[in-house]
Short mmCIF file of N, CA and C in Angstrom, two decimals:
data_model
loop_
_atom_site.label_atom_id
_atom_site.label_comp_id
_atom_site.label_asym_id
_atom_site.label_seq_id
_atom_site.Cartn_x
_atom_site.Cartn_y
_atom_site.Cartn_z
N UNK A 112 0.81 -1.20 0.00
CA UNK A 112 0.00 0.00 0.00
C UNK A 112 0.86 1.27 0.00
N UNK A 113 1.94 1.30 0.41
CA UNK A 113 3.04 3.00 0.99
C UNK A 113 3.41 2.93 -0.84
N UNK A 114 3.86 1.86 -1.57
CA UNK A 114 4.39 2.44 -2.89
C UNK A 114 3.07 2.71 -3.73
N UNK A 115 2.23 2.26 -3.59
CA UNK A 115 0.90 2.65 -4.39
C UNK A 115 0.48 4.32 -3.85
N UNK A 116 0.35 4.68 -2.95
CA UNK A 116 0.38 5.48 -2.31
C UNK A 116 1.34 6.78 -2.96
N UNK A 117 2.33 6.23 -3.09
CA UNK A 117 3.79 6.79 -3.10
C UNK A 117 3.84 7.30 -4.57
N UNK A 118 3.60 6.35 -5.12
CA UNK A 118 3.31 6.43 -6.65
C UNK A 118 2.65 7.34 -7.26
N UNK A 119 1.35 6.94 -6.60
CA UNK A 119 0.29 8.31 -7.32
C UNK A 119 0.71 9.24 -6.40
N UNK A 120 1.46 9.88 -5.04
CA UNK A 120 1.63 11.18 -5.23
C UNK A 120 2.49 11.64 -6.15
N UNK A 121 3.70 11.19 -6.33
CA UNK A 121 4.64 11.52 -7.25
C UNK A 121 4.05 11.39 -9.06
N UNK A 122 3.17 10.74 -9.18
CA UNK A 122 2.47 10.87 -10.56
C UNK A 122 1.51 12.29 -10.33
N UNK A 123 0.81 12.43 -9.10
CA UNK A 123 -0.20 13.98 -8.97
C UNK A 123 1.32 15.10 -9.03
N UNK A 124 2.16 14.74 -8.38
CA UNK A 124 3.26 15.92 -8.53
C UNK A 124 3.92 16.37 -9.80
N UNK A 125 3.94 15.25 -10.58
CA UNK A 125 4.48 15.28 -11.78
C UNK A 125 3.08 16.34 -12.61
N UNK A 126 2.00 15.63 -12.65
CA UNK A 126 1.15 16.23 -13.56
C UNK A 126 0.67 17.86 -12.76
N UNK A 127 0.92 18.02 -11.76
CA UNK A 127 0.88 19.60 -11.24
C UNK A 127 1.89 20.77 -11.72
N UNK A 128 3.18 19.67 -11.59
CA UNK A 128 4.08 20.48 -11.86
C UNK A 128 4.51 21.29 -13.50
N UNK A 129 3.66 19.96 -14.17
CA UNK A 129 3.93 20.17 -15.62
C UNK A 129 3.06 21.56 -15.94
N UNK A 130 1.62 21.28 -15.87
CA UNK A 130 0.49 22.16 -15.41
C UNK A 130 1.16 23.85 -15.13
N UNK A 131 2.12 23.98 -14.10
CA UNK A 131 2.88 25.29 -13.30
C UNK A 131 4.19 25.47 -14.16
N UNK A 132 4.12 24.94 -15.77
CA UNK A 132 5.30 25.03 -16.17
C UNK A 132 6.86 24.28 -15.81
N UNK A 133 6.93 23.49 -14.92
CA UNK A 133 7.99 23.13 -13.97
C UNK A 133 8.88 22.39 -15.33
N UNK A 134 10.03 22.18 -15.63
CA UNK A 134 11.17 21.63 -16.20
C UNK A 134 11.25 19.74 -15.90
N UNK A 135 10.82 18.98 -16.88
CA UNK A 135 11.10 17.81 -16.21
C UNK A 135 12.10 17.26 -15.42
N UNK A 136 13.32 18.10 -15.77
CA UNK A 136 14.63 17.50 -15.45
C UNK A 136 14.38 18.04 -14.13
N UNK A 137 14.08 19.22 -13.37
CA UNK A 137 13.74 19.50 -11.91
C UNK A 137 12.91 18.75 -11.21
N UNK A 138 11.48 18.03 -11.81
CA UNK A 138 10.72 17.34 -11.23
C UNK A 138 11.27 15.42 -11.20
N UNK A 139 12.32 15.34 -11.69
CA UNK A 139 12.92 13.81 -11.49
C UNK A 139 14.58 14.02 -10.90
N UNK A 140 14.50 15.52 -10.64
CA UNK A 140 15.89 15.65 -9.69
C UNK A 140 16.12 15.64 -8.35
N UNK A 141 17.26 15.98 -7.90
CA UNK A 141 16.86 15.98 -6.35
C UNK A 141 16.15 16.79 -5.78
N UNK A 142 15.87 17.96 -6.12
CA UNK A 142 14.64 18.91 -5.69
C UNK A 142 13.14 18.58 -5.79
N UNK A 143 13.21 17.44 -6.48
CA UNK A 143 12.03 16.82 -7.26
C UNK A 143 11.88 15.81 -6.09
N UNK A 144 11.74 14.46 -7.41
CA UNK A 144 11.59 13.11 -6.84
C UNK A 144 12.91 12.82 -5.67
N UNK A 145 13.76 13.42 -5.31
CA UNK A 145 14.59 13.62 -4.17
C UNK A 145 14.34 13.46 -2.86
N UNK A 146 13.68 14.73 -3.23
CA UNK A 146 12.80 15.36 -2.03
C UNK A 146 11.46 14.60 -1.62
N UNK A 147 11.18 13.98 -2.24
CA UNK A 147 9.53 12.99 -2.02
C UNK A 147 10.17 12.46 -1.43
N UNK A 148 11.36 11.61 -1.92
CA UNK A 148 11.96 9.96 -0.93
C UNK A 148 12.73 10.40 -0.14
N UNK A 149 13.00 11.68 0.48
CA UNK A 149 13.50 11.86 1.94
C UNK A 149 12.83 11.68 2.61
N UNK A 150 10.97 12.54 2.35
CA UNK A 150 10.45 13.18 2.73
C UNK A 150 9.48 11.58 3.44
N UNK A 151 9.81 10.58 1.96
CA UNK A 151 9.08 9.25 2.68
C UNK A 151 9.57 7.95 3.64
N UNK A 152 10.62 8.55 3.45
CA UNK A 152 11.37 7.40 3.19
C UNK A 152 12.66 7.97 5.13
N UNK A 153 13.18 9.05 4.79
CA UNK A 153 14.04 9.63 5.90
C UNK A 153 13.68 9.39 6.73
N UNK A 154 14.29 9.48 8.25
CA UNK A 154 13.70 9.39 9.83
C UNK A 154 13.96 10.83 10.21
N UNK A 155 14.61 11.61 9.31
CA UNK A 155 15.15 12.87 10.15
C UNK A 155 14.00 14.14 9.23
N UNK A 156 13.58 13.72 8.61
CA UNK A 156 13.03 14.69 7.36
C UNK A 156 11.45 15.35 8.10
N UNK A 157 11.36 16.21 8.55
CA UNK A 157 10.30 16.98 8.95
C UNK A 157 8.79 16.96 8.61
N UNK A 158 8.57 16.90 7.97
CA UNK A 158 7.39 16.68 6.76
C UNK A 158 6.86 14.89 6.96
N UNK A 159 7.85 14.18 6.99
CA UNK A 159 7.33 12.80 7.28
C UNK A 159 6.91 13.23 9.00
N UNK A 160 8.11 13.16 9.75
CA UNK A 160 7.62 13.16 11.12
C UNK A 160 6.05 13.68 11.48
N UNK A 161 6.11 14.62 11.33
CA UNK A 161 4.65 15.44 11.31
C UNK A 161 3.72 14.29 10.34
N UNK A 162 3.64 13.89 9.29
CA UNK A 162 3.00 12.84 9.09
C UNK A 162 2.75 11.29 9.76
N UNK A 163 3.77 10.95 10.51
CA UNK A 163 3.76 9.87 11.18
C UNK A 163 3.11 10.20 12.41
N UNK A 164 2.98 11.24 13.13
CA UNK A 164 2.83 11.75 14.51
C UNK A 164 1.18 12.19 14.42
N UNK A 165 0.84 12.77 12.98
CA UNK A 165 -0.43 12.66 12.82
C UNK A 165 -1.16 11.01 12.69
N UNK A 166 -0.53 10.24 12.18
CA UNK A 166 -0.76 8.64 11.79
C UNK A 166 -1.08 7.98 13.05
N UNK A 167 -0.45 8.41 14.26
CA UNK A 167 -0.51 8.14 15.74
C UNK A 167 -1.78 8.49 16.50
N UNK A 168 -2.21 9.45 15.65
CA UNK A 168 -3.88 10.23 16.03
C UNK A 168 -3.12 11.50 17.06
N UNK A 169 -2.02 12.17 17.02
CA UNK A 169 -1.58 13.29 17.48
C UNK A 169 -2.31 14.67 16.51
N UNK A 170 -3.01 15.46 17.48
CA UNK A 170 -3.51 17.15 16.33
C UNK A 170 -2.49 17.52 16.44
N UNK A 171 -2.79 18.29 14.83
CA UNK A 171 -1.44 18.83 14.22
C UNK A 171 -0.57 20.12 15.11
N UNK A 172 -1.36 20.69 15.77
CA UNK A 172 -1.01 22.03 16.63
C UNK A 172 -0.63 21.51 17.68
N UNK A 173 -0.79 20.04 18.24
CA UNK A 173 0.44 20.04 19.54
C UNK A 173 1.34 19.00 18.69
N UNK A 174 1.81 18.59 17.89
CA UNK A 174 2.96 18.18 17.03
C UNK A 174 3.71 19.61 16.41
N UNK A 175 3.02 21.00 16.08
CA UNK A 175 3.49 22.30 15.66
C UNK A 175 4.13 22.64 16.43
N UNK A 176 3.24 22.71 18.05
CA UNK A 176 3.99 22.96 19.21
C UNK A 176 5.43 22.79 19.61
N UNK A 177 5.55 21.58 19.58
CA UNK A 177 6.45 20.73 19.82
C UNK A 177 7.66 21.04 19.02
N UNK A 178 7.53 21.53 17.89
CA UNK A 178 8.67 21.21 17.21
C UNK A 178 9.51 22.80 17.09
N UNK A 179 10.57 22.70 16.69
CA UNK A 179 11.46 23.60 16.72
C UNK A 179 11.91 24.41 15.33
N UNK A 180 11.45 23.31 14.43
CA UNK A 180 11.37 23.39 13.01
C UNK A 180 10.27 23.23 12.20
N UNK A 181 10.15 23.82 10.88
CA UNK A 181 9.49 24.18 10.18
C UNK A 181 8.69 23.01 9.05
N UNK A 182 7.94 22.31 8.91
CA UNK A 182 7.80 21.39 8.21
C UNK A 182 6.99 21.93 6.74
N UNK A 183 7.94 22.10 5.75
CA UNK A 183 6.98 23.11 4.94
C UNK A 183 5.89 22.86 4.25
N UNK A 184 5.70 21.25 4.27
CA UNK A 184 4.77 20.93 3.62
C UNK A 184 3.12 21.19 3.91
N UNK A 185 2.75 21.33 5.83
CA UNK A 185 2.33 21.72 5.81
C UNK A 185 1.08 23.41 5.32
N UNK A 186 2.23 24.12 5.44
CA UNK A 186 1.98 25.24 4.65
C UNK A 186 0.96 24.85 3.24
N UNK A 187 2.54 24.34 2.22
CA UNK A 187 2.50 24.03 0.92
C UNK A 187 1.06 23.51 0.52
N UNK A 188 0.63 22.06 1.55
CA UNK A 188 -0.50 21.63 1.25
C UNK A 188 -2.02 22.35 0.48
N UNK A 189 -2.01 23.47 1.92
CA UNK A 189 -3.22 24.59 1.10
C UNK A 189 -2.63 25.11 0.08
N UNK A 190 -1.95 25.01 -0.01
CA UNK A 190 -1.30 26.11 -2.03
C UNK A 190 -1.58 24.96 -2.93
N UNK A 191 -1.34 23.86 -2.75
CA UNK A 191 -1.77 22.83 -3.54
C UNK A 191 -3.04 22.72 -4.08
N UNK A 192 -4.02 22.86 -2.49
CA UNK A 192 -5.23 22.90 -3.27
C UNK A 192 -5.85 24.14 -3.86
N UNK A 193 -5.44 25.20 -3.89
CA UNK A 193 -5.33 26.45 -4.50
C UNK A 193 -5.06 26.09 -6.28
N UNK A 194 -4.18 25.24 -6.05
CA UNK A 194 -3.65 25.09 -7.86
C UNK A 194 -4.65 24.21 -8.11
N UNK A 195 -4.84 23.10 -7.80
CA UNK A 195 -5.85 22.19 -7.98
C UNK A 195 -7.04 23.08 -8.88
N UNK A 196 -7.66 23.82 -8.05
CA UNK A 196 -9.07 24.84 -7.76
C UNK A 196 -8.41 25.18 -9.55
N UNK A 197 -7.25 26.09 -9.58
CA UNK A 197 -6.73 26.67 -10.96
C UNK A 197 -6.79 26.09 -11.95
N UNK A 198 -6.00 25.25 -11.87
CA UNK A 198 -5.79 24.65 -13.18
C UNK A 198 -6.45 23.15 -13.48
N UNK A 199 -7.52 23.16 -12.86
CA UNK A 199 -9.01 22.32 -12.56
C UNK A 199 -7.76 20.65 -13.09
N UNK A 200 -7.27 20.09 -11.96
CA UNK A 200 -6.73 18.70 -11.57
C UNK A 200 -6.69 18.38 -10.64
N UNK A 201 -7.13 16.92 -10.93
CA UNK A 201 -7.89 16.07 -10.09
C UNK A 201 -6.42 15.51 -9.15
N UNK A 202 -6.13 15.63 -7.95
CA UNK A 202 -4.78 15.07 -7.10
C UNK A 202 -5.32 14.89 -6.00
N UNK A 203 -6.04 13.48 -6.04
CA UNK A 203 -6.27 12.49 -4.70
C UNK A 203 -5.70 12.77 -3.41
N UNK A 204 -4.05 12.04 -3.74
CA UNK A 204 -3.39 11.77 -2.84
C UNK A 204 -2.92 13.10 -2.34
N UNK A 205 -2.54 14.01 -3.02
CA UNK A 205 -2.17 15.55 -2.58
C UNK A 205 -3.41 16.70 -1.66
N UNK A 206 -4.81 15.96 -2.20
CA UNK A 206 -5.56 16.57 -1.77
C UNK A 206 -6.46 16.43 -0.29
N UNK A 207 -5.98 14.59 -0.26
CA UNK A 207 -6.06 14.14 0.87
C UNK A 207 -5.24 14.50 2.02
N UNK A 208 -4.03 14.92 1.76
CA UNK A 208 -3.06 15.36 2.72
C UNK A 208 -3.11 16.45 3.11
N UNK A 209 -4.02 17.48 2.55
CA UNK A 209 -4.76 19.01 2.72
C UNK A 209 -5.41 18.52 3.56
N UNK A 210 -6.31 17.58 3.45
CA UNK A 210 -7.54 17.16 3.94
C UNK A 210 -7.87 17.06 5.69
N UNK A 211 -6.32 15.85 5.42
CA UNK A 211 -6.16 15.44 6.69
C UNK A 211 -5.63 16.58 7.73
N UNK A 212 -4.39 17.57 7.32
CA UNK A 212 -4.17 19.09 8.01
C UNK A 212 -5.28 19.91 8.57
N UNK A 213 -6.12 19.40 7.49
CA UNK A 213 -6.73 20.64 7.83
C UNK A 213 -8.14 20.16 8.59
N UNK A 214 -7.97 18.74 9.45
CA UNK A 214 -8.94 18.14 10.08
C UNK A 214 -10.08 17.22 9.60
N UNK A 215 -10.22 17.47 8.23
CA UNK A 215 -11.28 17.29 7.40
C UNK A 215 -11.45 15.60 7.41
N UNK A 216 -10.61 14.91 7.29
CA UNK A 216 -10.53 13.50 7.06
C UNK A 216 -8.94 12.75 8.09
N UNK A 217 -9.29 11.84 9.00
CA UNK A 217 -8.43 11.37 9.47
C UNK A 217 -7.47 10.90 8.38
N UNK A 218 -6.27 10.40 8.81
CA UNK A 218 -5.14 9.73 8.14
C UNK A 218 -5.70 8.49 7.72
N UNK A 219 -6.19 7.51 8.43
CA UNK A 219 -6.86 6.24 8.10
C UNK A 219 -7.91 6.39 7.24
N UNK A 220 -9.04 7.46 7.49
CA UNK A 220 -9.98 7.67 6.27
C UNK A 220 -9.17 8.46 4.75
N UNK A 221 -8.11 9.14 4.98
CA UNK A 221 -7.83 9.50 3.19
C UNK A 221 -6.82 8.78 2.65
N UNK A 222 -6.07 7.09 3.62
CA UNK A 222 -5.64 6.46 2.90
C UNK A 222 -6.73 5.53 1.99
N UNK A 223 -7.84 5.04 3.24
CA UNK A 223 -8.70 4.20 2.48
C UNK A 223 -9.52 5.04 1.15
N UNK A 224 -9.56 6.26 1.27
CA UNK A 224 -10.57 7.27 -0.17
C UNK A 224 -9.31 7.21 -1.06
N UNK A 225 -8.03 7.25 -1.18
CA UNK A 225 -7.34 7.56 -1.99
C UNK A 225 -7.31 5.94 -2.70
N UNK A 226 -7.28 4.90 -1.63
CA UNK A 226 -6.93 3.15 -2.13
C UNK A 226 -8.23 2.50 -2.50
N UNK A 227 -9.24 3.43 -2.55
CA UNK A 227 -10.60 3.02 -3.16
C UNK A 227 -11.55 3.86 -4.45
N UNK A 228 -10.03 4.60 -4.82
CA UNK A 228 -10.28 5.41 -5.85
C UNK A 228 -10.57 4.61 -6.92
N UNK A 229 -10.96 4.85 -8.38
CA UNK A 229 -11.14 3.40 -9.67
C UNK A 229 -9.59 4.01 -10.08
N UNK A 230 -9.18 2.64 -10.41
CA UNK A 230 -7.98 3.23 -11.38
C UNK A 230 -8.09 3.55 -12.94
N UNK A 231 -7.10 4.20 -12.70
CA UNK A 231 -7.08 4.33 -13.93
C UNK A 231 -5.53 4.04 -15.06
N UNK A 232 -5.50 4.25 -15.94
CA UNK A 232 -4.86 3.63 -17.33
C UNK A 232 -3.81 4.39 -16.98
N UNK A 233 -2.30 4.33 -17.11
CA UNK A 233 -1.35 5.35 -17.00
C UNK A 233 -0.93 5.95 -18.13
N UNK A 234 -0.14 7.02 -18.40
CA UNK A 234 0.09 7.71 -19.98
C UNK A 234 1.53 7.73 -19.75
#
């Protein structure tokens, strides 16, 4: 389930980024797909922690509390769905992770909406 998961965010990132103009060679570099597999994959990487600590059923504002550093994804998340809204694309897994920040859907409910999505055909 984490590489299926994993997959379609980095396929929603890819097709956002293209969307915002982004350079392929940046979106499969280390600033790119780099940065996803620290971000999934690291123990030290900020952005996961805060995701795992939410996964625990911890609210996000005493995990904010707590920390000393900046996890930017939070932020980022609502800008995501801002572009979404723009440039009218559909990003499950990106939108679920808004979702869950922003209270709307536990971690356990927007893995199961994202893993009960229909699939679809890849390009």
């Amino acid at each position: 389930m984490p590489a299926a998961l994993i997959a379609q965010g980095c396929a929603e990132f890819r097709w956002l980024s293209q969307k915002v103009g982004a350079q392929p060679a940046t979106i499969s570099g280390l600033s790119g797909l780099g940065d996803i597999m620290l971000t999934c994959y690291g123990d030290g990487g900020r952005n996961r922690s805060v995701g795992v600590r939410l996964g625990r059923g911890e609210k996000l504002g005493d995990i904010l509390a707590s920390s000393s550093q900046v996890a930017e994804g939070v932020a980022t998340a609502g800008v995501v769905v801002g572009l979404v809204w723009k440039y009218r694309v559909s990003l499950p897994v990106l939108t679920a992770v808004a979702q869950v920040l922003d209270s709307n859907l536990s971690p356990a409910e927007a893995v199961a909406a994202v893993m009960n999505l229909p699939q679809i055909e890849e390009h």
